[in-house]
Tab-separated table of N, CA and C in Angstrom:
chain	number	residue	atom	x	y	z
A	1131	MET	N	-38.775	74.407	-100.691
A	1131	MET	CA	-39.029	73.462	-99.596
A	1131	MET	C	-37.459	73.015	-99.145
A	1132	THR	N	-37.045	73.391	-98.112
A	1132	THR	CA	-36.341	73.214	-97.065
A	1132	THR	C	-35.782	71.839	-96.514
A	1133	PRO	N	-35.008	70.948	-97.051
A	1133	PRO	CA	-35.008	69.662	-96.408
A	1133	PRO	C	-34.194	68.853	-95.031
A	1134	SER	N	-35.243	68.387	-94.830
A	1134	SER	CA	-35.180	68.579	-93.085
A	1134	SER	C	-33.179	67.547	-92.360
A	1135	MET	N	-32.225	68.117	-92.448
A	1135	MET	CA	-30.763	67.786	-92.151
A	1135	MET	C	-30.694	67.640	-90.453
A	1136	SER	N	-30.785	66.446	-89.972
A	1136	SER	CA	-30.178	67.007	-88.556
A	1136	SER	C	-28.687	66.109	-88.486
A	1137	ARG	N	-27.967	65.659	-87.336
A	1137	ARG	CA	-26.932	65.962	-86.908
A	1137	ARG	C	-26.569	64.781	-87.425
A	1138	ARG	N	-25.202	63.822	-87.786
A	1138	ARG	CA	-24.591	62.835	-88.600
A	1138	ARG	C	-25.261	61.502	-87.016
A	1139	GLY	N	-25.732	60.822	-87.272
A	1139	GLY	CA	-26.179	59.181	-85.927
A	1139	GLY	C	-27.397	59.823	-86.182
A	1140	ASN	N	-28.585	61.051	-86.088
A	1140	ASN	CA	-29.816	61.297	-85.361
A	1140	ASN	C	-30.544	60.619	-86.417
A	1141	PRO	N	-31.348	59.461	-85.948
A	1141	PRO	CA	-32.493	58.596	-86.430
A	1141	PRO	C	-33.748	59.945	-87.248
A	1142	TYR	N	-33.428	60.969	-86.110
A	1142	TYR	CA	-35.245	61.167	-85.871
A	1142	TYR	C	-36.260	62.284	-86.906
A	1143	ASP	N	-35.162	62.408	-88.476
A	1143	ASP	CA	-35.647	62.351	-89.337
A	1143	ASP	C	-36.394	61.688	-90.070
A	1144	ASN	N	-35.754	60.519	-90.367
A	1144	ASN	CA	-36.257	59.435	-91.241
A	1144	ASN	C	-37.205	58.581	-90.381
A	1145	ALA	N	-37.033	58.563	-89.196
A	1145	ALA	CA	-37.923	57.386	-88.771
A	1145	ALA	C	-39.250	57.391	-89.357
A	1146	LEU	N	-39.491	58.243	-89.040
A	1146	LEU	CA	-41.710	57.657	-89.842
A	1146	LEU	C	-41.170	57.078	-91.648
A	1147	ALA	N	-40.423	57.664	-92.226
A	1147	ALA	CA	-40.000	57.204	-93.088
A	1147	ALA	C	-39.696	55.815	-93.274
A	1148	GLU	N	-38.910	55.402	-93.124
A	1148	GLU	CA	-38.191	54.104	-92.031
A	1148	GLU	C	-39.414	53.256	-91.647
A	1149	ASN	N	-40.319	53.416	-90.837
A	1149	ASN	CA	-40.667	52.507	-90.277
A	1149	ASN	C	-42.275	52.346	-91.360
A	1150	PHE	N	-43.182	53.300	-92.755
A	1150	PHE	CA	-43.720	53.427	-93.473
A	1150	PHE	C	-42.710	52.055	-94.064
A	1151	PHE	N	-41.786	52.590	-94.961
A	1151	PHE	CA	-41.556	50.997	-95.550
A	1151	PHE	C	-40.467	50.034	-95.176
A	1152	SER	N	-40.681	49.791	-94.187
A	1152	SER	CA	-40.941	48.460	-92.805
A	1152	SER	C	-42.846	47.970	-93.007
A	1153	ILE	N	-42.698	48.535	-93.346
A	1153	ILE	CA	-44.424	48.388	-92.816
A	1153	ILE	C	-44.730	48.092	-94.707
A	1154	LEU	N	-44.285	48.969	-95.235
A	1154	LEU	CA	-44.809	48.061	-96.914
A	1154	LEU	C	-44.317	47.095	-97.447
A	1155	LYS	N	-42.504	46.861	-96.733
A	1155	LYS	CA	-42.057	45.583	-97.638
A	1155	LYS	C	-43.066	44.846	-96.249
A	1156	THR	N	-42.862	44.375	-95.414
A	1156	THR	CA	-43.563	43.160	-95.343
A	1156	THR	C	-45.128	42.791	-95.115
A	1157	GLU	N	-45.732	43.916	-95.753
A	1157	GLU	CA	-47.387	43.571	-96.238
A	1157	GLU	C	-47.594	43.430	-96.781
A	1158	CYS	N	-47.003	44.377	-97.898
A	1158	CYS	CA	-47.357	44.048	-99.241
A	1158	CYS	C	-45.778	43.206	-100.703
A	1159	ILE	N	-45.246	44.304	-100.083
A	1159	ILE	CA	-43.661	43.649	-101.446
A	1159	ILE	C	-43.730	41.462	-101.231
A	1160	HIS	N	-42.872	41.573	-99.724
A	1160	HIS	CA	-42.371	39.751	-99.071
A	1160	HIS	C	-43.506	38.552	-99.716
A	1161	ARG	N	-45.136	39.374	-99.589
A	1161	ARG	CA	-46.245	38.175	-100.162
A	1161	ARG	C	-45.528	38.109	-101.239
A	1162	VAL	N	-45.358	38.903	-101.930
A	1162	VAL	CA	-46.367	38.234	-103.270
A	1162	VAL	C	-44.747	38.176	-104.686
A	1163	LYS	N	-44.411	37.290	-105.392
A	1163	LYS	CA	-43.557	37.245	-106.515
A	1163	LYS	C	-44.015	38.217	-107.335
A	1164	LEU	N	-43.579	39.479	-107.071
A	1164	LEU	CA	-43.327	39.979	-108.183
A	1164	LEU	C	-42.717	39.698	-110.102
A	1165	SER	N	-43.009	39.771	-110.371
A	1165	SER	CA	-42.677	39.694	-112.016
A	1165	SER	C	-42.324	40.486	-112.187
A	1166	GLY	N	-41.980	41.693	-112.276
A	1166	GLY	CA	-42.102	42.602	-113.193
A	1166	GLY	C	-41.711	44.813	-112.817
A	1167	TYR	N	-41.131	45.003	-113.646
A	1167	TYR	CA	-41.545	46.650	-112.654
A	1167	TYR	C	-43.629	47.283	-112.944
A	1168	ASP	N	-43.483	46.801	-113.808
A	1168	ASP	CA	-44.917	46.940	-113.894
A	1168	ASP	C	-45.916	46.428	-113.308
A	1169	GLU	N	-45.847	45.228	-112.724
A	1169	GLU	CA	-46.906	44.844	-112.051
A	1169	GLU	C	-45.662	45.446	-109.949
A	1170	ALA	N	-44.740	45.659	-110.016
A	1170	ALA	CA	-44.586	46.181	-108.286
A	1170	ALA	C	-44.879	47.197	-108.135
A	1171	SER	N	-44.715	48.635	-109.519
A	1171	SER	CA	-45.747	49.396	-108.669
A	1171	SER	C	-47.285	49.207	-109.142
A	1172	LEU	N	-47.704	48.444	-109.991
A	1172	LEU	CA	-49.295	48.826	-109.766
A	1172	LEU	C	-49.351	48.914	-108.169
A	1173	ILE	N	-48.534	46.875	-107.596
A	1173	ILE	CA	-49.399	46.757	-106.569
A	1173	ILE	C	-48.569	47.874	-104.784
A	1174	ILE	N	-48.027	48.433	-105.505
A	1174	ILE	CA	-47.243	49.675	-104.168
A	1174	ILE	C	-48.137	50.499	-104.439
A	1175	SER	N	-49.522	51.725	-105.644
A	1175	SER	CA	-49.986	51.955	-105.292
A	1175	SER	C	-50.834	52.113	-105.233
A	1176	GLU	N	-51.360	50.435	-105.288
A	1176	GLU	CA	-53.095	49.723	-104.530
A	1176	GLU	C	-52.741	49.674	-102.701
A	1177	TYR	N	-51.150	49.469	-102.215
A	1177	TYR	CA	-51.041	49.073	-100.613
A	1177	TYR	C	-51.152	50.932	-100.050
A	1178	ILE	N	-50.196	51.720	-100.766
A	1178	ILE	CA	-50.460	53.160	-100.595
A	1178	ILE	C	-51.858	53.211	-100.661
A	1179	ASN	N	-52.548	53.122	-101.965
A	1179	ASN	CA	-54.134	53.769	-101.621
A	1179	ASN	C	-54.796	52.843	-99.876
A	1180	PHE	N	-54.277	51.727	-99.910
A	1180	PHE	CA	-55.283	51.077	-98.981
A	1180	PHE	C	-54.610	51.808	-97.447
A	1181	TYR	N	-53.268	51.641	-97.109
A	1181	TYR	CA	-52.148	51.973	-96.628
A	1181	TYR	C	-52.790	53.167	-95.858
A	1182	ASN	N	-53.213	54.596	-97.053
A	1182	ASN	CA	-54.065	56.200	-96.179
A	1182	ASN	C	-54.888	55.931	-96.480
A	1183	ASN	N	-56.232	55.031	-96.462
A	1183	ASN	CA	-57.379	55.123	-96.309
A	1183	ASN	C	-58.169	53.770	-95.680
A	1184	TYR	N	-58.058	53.087	-95.778
A	1184	TYR	CA	-58.182	51.308	-95.365
A	1184	TYR	C	-58.124	51.124	-94.095
A	1185	ARG	N	-56.272	50.703	-93.441
A	1185	ARG	CA	-55.819	50.003	-93.000
A	1185	ARG	C	-56.034	50.408	-91.754
A	1186	ILE	N	-57.031	49.203	-90.508
A	1186	ILE	CA	-56.838	49.880	-89.039
A	1186	ILE	C	-55.651	50.169	-88.398
A	1187	GLN	N	-55.261	51.752	-87.898
A	1187	GLN	CA	-54.365	51.306	-87.260
A	1187	GLN	C	-54.101	50.981	-85.866
A	1188	THR	N	-53.663	50.597	-85.048
A	1188	THR	CA	-53.587	49.687	-83.033
A	1188	THR	C	-54.036	51.130	-82.648
A	1189	LYS	N	-53.204	52.144	-83.151
A	1189	LYS	CA	-54.002	52.931	-81.709
A	1189	LYS	C	-54.457	53.413	-81.477
A	1190	THR	N	-56.045	53.659	-83.129
A	1190	THR	CA	-56.735	53.815	-83.041
A	1190	THR	C	-58.401	53.572	-82.949
A	1191	LYS	N	-57.823	52.220	-83.401
A	1191	LYS	CA	-58.457	51.681	-83.614
A	1191	LYS	C	-59.383	52.041	-85.024
A	1192	LEU	N	-59.251	52.982	-85.620
A	1192	LEU	CA	-59.713	52.779	-87.314
A	1192	LEU	C	-59.177	53.252	-88.245
A	1193	THR	N	-60.024	53.334	-89.190
A	1193	THR	CA	-58.938	53.306	-90.392
A	1193	THR	C	-58.413	55.573	-90.684
A	1194	PRO	N	-57.711	55.056	-91.473
A	1194	PRO	CA	-57.108	56.986	-91.303
A	1194	PRO	C	-58.322	57.681	-92.225
A	1195	LEU	N	-58.347	57.268	-92.703
A	1195	LEU	CA	-60.202	57.248	-93.244
A	1195	LEU	C	-61.686	58.507	-92.414
A	1196	GLU	N	-61.897	56.948	-92.258
A	1196	GLU	CA	-62.508	57.818	-89.926
A	1196	GLU	C	-62.259	58.426	-89.538
A	1197	LYS	N	-61.108	58.608	-88.791
A	1197	LYS	CA	-60.209	59.739	-88.618
A	1197	LYS	C	-60.759	60.752	-89.250
A	1198	ARG	N	-59.837	61.039	-90.202
A	1198	ARG	CA	-59.917	62.297	-91.239
A	1198	ARG	C	-61.660	63.104	-91.021
A	1199	ASN	N	-62.438	61.538	-90.710
A	1199	ASN	CA	-63.797	61.726	-91.119
A	1199	ASN	C	-64.299	62.898	-89.915
A	1200	GLN	N	-63.284	61.876	-88.604
A	1200	GLN	CA	-63.914	62.668	-87.481
A	1200	GLN	C	-63.995	64.424	-86.965
A	1201	PHE	N	-62.487	64.636	-87.710
A	1201	PHE	CA	-62.262	65.888	-87.602
A	1201	PHE	C	-63.482	66.974	-88.648
A	1202	VAL	N	-63.590	66.705	-90.342
A	1202	VAL	CA	-64.182	67.387	-90.989
A	1202	VAL	C	-65.471	67.708	-90.328
A	1203	ALA	N	-66.820	66.350	-89.398
A	1203	ALA	CA	-67.521	66.662	-89.475
A	1203	ALA	C	-67.672	67.314	-87.640
């Protein structure tokens, strides 16, 4: 796999990752006081499952799971 590298100062390659981590921090990490690495790992993995399957997207008004099922059916 070849990593995508743009010119210096061009933020488009990292825009999706930066957006996800911003949402992760605001909706998950900053809401609780974490006691250690194990708790943080558990909370983040649960949030990623929630984000990928159950979080309602503002643009489509559907969960990602419902959107994927539209293409399968």
